[in-house]
PDB file of C-alpha atoms in Angstrom:
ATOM      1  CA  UNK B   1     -15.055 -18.117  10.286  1.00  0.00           C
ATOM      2  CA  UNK B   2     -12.922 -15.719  11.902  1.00  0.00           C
ATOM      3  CA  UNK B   3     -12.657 -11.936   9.598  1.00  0.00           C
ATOM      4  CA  UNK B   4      -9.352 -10.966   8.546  1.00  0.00           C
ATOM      5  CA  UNK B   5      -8.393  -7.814   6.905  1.00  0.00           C
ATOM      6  CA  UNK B   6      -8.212  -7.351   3.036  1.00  0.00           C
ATOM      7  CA  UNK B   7      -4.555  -7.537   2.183  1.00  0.00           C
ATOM      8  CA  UNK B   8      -3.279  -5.290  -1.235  1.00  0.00           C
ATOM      9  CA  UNK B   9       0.017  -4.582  -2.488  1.00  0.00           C
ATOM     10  CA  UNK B  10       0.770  -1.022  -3.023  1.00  0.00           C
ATOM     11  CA  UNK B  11       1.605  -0.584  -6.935  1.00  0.00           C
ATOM     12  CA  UNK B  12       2.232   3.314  -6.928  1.00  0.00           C
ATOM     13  CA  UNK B  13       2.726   5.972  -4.296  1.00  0.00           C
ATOM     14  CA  UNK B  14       0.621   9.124  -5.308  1.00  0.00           C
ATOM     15  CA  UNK B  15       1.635  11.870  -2.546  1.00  0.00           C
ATOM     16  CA  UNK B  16       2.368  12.699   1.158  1.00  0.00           C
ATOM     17  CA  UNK B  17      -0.143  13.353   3.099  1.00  0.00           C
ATOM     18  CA  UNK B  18       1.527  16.270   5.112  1.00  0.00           C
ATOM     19  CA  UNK B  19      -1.465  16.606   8.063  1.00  0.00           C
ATOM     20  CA  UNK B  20      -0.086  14.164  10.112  1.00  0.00           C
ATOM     21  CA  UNK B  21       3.580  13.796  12.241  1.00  0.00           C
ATOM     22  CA  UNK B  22       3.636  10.237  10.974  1.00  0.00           C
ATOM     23  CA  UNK B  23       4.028  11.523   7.040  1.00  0.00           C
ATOM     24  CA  UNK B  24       1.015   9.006   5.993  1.00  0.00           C
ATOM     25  CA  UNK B  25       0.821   8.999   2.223  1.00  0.00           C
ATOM     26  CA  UNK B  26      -1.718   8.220  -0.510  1.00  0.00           C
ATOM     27  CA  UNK B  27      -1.032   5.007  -2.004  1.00  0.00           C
ATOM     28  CA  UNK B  28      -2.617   3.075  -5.226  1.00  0.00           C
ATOM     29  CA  UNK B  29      -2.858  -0.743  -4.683  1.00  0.00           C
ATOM     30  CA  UNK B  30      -2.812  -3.784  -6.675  1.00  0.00           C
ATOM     31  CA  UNK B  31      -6.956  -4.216  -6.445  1.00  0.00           C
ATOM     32  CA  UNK B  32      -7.248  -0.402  -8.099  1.00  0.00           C
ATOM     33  CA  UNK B  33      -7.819   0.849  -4.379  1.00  0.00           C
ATOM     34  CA  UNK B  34      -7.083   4.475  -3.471  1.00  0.00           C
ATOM     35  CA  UNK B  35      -5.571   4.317   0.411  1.00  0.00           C
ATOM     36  CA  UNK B  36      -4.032   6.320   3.328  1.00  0.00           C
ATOM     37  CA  UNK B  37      -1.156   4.438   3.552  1.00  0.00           C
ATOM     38  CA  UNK B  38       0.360   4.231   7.673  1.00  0.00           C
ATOM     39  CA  UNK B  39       3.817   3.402   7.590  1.00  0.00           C
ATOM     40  CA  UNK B  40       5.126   1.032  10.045  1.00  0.00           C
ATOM     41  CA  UNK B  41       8.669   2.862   9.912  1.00  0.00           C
ATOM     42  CA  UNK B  42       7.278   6.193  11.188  1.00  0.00           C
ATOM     43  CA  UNK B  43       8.351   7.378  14.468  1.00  0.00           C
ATOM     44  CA  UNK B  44       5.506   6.141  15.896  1.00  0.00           C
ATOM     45  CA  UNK B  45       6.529   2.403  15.247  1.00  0.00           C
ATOM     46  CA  UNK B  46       4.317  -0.933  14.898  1.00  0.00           C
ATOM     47  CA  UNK B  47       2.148  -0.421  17.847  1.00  0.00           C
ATOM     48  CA  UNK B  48       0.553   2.707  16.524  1.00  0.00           C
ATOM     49  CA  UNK B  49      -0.424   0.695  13.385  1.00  0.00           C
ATOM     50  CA  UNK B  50      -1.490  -2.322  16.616  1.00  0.00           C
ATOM     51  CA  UNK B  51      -3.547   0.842  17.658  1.00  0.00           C
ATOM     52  CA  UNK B  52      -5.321   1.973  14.671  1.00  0.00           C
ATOM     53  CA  UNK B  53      -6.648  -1.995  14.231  1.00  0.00           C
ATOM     54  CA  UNK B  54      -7.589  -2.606  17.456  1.00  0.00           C
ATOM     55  CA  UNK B  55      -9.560   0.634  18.030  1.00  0.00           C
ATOM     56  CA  UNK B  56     -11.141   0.940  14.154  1.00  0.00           C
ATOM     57  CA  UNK B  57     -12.438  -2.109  14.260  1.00  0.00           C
ATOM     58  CA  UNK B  58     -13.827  -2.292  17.503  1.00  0.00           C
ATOM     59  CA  UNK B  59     -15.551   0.917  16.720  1.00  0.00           C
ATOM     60  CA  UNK B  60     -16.881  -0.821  13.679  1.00  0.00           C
ATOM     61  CA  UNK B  61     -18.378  -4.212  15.458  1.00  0.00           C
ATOM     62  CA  UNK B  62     -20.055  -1.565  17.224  1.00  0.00           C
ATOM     63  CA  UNK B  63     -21.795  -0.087  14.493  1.00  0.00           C
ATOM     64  CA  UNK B  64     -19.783   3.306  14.185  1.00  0.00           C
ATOM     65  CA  UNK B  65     -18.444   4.301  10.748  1.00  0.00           C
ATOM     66  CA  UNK B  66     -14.854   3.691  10.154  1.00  0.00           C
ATOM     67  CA  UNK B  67     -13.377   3.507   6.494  1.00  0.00           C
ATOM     68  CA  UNK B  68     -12.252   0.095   5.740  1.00  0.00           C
ATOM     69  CA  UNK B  69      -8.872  -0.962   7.389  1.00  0.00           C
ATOM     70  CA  UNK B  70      -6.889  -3.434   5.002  1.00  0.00           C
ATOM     71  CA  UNK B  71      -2.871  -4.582   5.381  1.00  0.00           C
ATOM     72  CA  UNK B  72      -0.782  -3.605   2.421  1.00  0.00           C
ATOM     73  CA  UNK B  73       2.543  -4.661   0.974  1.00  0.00           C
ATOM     74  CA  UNK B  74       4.949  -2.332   0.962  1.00  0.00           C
ATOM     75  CA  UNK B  75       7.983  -3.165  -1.299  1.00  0.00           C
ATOM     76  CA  UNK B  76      11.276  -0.326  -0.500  1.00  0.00           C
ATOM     77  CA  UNK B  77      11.060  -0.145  -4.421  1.00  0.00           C
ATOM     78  CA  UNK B  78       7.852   1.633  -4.390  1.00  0.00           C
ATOM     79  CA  UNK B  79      10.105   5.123  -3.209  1.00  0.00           C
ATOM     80  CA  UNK B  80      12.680   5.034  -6.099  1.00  0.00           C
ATOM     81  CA  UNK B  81      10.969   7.593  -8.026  1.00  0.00           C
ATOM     82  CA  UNK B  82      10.032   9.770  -5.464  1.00  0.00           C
ATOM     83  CA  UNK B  83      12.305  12.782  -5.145  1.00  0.00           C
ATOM     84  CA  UNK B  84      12.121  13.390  -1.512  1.00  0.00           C
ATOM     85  CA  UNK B  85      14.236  11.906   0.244  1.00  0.00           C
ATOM     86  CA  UNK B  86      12.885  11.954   3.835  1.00  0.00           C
ATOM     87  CA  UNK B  87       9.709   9.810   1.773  1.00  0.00           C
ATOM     88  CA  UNK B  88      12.676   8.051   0.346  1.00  0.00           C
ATOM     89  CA  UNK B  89      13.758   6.685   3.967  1.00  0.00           C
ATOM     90  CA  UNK B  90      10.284   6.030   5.331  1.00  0.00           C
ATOM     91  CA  UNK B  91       9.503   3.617   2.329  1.00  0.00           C
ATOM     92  CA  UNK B  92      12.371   1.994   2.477  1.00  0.00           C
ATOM     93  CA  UNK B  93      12.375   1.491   6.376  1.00  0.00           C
ATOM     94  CA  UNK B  94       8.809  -0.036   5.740  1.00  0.00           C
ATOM     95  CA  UNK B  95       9.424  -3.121   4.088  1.00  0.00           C
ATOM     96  CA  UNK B  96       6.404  -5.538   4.279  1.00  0.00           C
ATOM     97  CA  UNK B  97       3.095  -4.921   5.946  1.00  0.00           C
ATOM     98  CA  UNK B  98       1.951  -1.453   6.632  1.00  0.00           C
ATOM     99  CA  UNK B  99      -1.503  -0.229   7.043  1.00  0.00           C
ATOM    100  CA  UNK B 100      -3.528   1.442   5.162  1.00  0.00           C
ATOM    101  CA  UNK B 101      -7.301   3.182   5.548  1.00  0.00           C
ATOM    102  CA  UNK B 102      -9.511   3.328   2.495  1.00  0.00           C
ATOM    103  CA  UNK B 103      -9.024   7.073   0.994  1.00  0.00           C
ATOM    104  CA  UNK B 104     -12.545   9.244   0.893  1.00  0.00           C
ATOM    105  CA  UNK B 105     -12.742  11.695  -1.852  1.00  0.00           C
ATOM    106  CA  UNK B 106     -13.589  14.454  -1.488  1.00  0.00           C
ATOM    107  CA  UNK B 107     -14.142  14.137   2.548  1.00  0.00           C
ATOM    108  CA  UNK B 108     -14.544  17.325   4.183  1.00  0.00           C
ATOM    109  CA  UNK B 109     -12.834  17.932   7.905  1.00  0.00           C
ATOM    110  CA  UNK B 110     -15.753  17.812  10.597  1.00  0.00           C
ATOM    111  CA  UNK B 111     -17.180  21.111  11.163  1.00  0.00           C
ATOM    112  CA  UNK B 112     -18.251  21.971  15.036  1.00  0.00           C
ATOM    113  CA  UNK B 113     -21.447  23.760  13.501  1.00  0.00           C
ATOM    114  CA  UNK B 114     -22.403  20.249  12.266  1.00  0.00           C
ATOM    115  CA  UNK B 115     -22.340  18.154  14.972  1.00  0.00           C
ATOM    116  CA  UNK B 116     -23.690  14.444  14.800  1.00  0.00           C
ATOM    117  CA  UNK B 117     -26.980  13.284  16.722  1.00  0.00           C
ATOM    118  CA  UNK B 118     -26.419  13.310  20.244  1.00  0.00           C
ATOM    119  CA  UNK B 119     -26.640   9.457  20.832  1.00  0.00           C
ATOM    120  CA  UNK B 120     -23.766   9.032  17.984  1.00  0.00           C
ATOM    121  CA  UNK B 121     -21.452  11.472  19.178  1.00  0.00           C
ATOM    122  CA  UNK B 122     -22.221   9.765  23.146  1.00  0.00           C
ATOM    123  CA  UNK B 123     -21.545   6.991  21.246  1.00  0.00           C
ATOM    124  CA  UNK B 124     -17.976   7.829  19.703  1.00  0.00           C
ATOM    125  CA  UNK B 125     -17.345   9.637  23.438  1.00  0.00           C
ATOM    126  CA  UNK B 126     -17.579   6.290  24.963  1.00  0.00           C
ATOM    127  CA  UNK B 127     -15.541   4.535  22.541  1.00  0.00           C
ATOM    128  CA  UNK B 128     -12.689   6.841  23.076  1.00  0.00           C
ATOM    129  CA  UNK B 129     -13.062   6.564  26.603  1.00  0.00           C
ATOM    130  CA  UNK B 130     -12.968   2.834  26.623  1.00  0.00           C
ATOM    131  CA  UNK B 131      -9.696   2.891  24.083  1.00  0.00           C
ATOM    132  CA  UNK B 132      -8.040   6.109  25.450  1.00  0.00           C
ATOM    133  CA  UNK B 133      -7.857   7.799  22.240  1.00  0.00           C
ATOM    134  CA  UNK B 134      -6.443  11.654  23.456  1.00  0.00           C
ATOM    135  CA  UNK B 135      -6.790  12.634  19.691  1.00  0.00           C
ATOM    136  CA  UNK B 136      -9.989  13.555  18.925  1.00  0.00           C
ATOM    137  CA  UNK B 137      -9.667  17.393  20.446  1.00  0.00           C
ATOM    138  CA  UNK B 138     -10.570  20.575  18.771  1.00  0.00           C
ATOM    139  CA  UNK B 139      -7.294  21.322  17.491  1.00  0.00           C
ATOM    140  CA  UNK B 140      -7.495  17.707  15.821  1.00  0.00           C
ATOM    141  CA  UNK B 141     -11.156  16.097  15.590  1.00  0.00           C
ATOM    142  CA  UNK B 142      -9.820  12.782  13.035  1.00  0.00           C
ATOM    143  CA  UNK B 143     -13.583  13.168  12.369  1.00  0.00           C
ATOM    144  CA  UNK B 144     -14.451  13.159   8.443  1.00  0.00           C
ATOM    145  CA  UNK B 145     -17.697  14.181   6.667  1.00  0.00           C
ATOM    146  CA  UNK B 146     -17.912  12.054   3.671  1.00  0.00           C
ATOM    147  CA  UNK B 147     -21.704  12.039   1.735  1.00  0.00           C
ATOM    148  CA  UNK B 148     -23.121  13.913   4.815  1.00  0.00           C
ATOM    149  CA  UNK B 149     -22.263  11.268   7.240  1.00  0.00           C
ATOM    150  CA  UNK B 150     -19.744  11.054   9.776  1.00  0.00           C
ATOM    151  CA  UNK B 151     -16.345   8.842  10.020  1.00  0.00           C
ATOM    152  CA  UNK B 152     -13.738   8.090  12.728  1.00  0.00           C
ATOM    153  CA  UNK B 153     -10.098   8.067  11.363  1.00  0.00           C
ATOM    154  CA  UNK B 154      -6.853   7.977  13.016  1.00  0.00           C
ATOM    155  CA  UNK B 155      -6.590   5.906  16.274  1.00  0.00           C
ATOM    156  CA  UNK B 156      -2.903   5.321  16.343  1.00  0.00           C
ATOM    157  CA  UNK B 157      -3.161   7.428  19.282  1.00  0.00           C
ATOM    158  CA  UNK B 158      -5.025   5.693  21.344  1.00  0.00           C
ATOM    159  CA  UNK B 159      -3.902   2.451  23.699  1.00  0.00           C
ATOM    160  CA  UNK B 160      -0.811   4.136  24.190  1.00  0.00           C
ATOM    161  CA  UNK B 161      -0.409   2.457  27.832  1.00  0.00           C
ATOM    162  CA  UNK B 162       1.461   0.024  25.557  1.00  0.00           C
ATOM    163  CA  UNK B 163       4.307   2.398  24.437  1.00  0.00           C
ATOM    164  CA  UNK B 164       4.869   1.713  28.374  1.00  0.00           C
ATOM    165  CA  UNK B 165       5.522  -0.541  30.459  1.00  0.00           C
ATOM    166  CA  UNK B 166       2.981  -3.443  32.036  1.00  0.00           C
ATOM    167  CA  UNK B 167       0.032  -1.393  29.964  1.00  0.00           C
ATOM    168  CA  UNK B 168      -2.409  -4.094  31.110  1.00  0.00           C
ATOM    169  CA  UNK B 169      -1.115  -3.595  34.611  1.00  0.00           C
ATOM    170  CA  UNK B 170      -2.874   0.053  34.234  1.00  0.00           C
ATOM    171  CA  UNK B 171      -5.901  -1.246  31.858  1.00  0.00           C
ATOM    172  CA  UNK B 172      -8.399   0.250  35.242  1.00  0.00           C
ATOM    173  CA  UNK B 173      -6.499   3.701  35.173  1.00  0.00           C
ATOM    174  CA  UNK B 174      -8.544   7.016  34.423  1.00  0.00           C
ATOM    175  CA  UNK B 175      -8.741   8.795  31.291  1.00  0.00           C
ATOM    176  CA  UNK B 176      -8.697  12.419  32.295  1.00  0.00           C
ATOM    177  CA  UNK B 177      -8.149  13.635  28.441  1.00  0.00           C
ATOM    178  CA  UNK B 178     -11.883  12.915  27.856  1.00  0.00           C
ATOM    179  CA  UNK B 179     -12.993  16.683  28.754  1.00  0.00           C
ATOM    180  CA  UNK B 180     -11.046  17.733  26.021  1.00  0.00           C
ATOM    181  CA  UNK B 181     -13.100  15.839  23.072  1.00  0.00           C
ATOM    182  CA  UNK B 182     -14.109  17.247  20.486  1.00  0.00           C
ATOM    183  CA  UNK B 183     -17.695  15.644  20.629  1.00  0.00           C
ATOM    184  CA  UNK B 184     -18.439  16.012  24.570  1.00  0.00           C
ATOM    185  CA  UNK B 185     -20.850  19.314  23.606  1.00  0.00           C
ATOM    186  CA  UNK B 186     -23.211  17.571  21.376  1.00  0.00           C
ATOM    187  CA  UNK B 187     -22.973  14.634  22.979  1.00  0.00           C
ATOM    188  CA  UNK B 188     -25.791  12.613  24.768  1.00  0.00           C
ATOM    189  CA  UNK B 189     -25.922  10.872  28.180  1.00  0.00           C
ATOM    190  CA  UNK B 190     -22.995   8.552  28.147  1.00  0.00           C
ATOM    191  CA  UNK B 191     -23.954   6.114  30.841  1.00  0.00           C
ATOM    192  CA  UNK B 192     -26.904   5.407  28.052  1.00  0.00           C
ATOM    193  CA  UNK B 193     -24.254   4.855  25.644  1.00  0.00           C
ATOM    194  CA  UNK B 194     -22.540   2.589  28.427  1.00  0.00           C
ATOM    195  CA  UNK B 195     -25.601   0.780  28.564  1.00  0.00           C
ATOM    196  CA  UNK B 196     -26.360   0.227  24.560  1.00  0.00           C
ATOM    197  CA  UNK B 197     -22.624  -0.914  23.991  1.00  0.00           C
ATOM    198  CA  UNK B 198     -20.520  -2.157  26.656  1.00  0.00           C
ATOM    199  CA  UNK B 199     -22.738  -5.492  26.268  1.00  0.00           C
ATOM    200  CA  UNK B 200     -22.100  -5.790  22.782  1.00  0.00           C
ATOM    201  CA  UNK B 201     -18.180  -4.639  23.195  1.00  0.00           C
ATOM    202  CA  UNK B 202     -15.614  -7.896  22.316  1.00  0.00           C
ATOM    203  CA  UNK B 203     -12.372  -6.528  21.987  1.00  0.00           C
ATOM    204  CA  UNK B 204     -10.980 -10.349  21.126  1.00  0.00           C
ATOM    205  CA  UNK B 205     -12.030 -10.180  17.630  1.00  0.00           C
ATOM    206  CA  UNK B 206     -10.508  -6.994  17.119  1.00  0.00           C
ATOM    207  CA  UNK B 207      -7.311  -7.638  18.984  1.00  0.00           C
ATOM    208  CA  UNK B 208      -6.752 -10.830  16.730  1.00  0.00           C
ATOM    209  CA  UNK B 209      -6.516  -8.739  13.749  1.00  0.00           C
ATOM    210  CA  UNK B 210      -3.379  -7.034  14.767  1.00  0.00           C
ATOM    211  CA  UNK B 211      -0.574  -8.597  12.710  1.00  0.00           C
ATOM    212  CA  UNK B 212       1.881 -10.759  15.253  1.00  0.00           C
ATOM    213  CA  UNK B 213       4.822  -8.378  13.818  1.00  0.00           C
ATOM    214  CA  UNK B 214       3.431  -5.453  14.299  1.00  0.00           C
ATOM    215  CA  UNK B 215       2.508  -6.460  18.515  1.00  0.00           C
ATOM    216  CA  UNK B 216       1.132  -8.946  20.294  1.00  0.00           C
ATOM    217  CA  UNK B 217      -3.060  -8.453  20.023  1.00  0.00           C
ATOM    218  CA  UNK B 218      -3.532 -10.819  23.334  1.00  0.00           C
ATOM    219  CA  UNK B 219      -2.689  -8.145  25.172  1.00  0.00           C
ATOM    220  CA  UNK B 220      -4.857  -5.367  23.575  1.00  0.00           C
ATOM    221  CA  UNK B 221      -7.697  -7.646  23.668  1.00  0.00           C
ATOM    222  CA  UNK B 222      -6.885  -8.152  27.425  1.00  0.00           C
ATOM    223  CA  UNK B 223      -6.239  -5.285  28.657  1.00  0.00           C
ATOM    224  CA  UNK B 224      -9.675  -3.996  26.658  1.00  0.00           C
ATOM    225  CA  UNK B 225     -11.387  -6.466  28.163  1.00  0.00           C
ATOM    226  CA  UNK B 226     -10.678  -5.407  32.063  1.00  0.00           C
ATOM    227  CA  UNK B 227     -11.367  -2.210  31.134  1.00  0.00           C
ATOM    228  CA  UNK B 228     -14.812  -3.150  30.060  1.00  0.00           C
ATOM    229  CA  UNK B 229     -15.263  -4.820  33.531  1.00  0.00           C
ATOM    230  CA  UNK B 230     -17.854  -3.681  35.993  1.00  0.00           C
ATOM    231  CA  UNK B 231     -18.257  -1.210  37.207  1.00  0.00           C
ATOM    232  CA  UNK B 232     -16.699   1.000  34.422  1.00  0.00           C
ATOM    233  CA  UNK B 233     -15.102   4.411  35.988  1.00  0.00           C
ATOM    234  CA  UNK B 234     -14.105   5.651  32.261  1.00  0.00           C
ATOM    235  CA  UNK B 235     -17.938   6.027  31.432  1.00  0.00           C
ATOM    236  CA  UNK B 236     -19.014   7.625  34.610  1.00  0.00           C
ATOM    237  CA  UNK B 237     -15.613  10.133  34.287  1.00  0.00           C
ATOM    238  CA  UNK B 238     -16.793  11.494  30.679  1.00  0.00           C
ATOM    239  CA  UNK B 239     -20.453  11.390  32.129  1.00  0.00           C
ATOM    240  CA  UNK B 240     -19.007  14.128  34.561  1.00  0.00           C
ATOM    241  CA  UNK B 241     -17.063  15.457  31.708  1.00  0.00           C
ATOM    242  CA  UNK B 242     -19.791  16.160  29.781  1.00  0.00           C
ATOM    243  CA  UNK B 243     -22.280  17.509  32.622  1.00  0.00           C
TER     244      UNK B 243
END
C-alpha cells in the first residue's frame, strides 16, 4: 500500500514563528498535535511546500531524521482572532491544504561544537547535494537538536530549478552551493555516502506525496531520478568540497 501523509485540521493558531521569511506559525490541530504550520500563501508559493515533501521524505526513506511531515486544513477562519493583520492575510490567502512539520519542544538550534558522526553528517551532505538544498549554511543550519539527536528541517529551499523554467531540463547541472554547508567540516568521505545511499535512493515514492495542487510530483520524482543517474557529478563536487 502506497504511504500517504497524516492529514489534521488546524483548530487554533498559537503564534508566529518569526525565524523564517515565510512567517511559518505554530498551529494546534484537530488530533491534539502541536505543528509548524507552512503556509501555502507565503511568498514562496505551493512549490516550496512541493519542496519540503519531496526532500523530507526522501531524507527519511533514507534513514535520516526528519520530524513527521503531515497536510493540514487550513480554514481563513482560523485568523479572525488574531490581531495582526499581516497573519490576518496569510491565513486567509491559505485556504485548504498547507503543510505542517511536527513541533519539537524544547529543540535546541544545532551547535557547530556538536557536530554529528562523520558518516551522518556525509550522509545529510549528500542528500543536499542530490536535492540542491542551498539552506543549510552557517548563517542558517535548519539543523535541530532534539533529545541529543539530530533533525533536518526546512527544505522549501531546495529543488528550486522548478521556480524556473524546464527544471528537469537542468536536473544534471552542478551544485556549487555545497562548499558552503554547514556540515562539510565534520563530515565523512562522501563518495562512501554515495555508495551506502544512492542504491537505496527512490525519489517516486516521495514525489507522489506532493499534493496535485500544490505541483505536479512527476516531475520532482523525475528530475530526482536523472540526477541520481550514473555517474553522479553532485557527489564527486562536495567530495572536492569537502577535501
Amino acid at each position: 500500500m502506497a504511504r500517504v501523509l497524516r492529514t489534521v485540521t488546524a483548530t487554533r493558531y498559537v503564534t508566529p514563528l518569526r525565524e523564517g521569511c515565510s512567517l511559518p506559525g505554530l498551529v494546534e490541530a484537530d488530533d491534539d498535535g502541536l505543528y509548524v504550520l507552512k503556509f501555502r500563501g507565503a511568498g514562496q508559493g505551493t512549490k516550496a511546500l512541493a519542496a519540503e515533501v519531496v526532500a523530507g521524505e526522501l531524507a527519511r526513506a533514507l534513514g535520516l531524521p526528519v520530524p513527521e511531515l503531515v497536510l493540514v486544513e487550513v480554514d481563513p477562519a482560523l485568523g479572525a482572532a488574531e490581531p495582526d493583520p499581516e497573519i490576518q492575510d496569510l491565513i486567509g490567502a491559505s485556504p485548504g491544504i498547507n503543510l505542517g512539520i511536527d513541533f519539537l519542544p524544547g529543540a535546541l538550534p544545532y551547535l557547530p561544537t556538536q557536530p554529528p558522526a562523520a558518516e551522518l553528517a556525509a550522509d545529510v551532505v549528500w542528500l543536499d547535494a542530490l536535492v540542491t538544498n542551498v539552506d543549510r549554511t552557517p548563517r542558517n543550519p535548519n539543523l535541530l537538536r532534539w533529545h541529543a539527536d539530530l533533525y533536518l528541517i526546512d527544505h522549501g529551499a531546495a529543488l528550486y530549478a522548478f521556480h524556473g523554467t524546464d527544471p528537469v531540463a537542468r536536473a544534471r547541472g552542478g551544485f556549487p552551493a555545497i562548499r558552503d554547508h554547514v556540515l562539510l567540516p565534520a563530515a565523512g568521505s562522501v563518495l562512501e555516502a554515495d555508495a551506502r545511499l544512492a542504491p537505496r535512493a527512490d525519489p517516486a515514492p516521495a514525489a507522489a506525496l506532493v499534493p496535485s495542487e500544490w505541483a505536479d510530483g512527476d516531475a520532482y520524482g523525475e528530475f530526482l531520478a536523472r540526477r541520481l543517474e550514473a555517474p553522479r557529478d553532485f557527489a564527486e563536487e562536495a567530495e572536492r568540497a569537502r577535501a
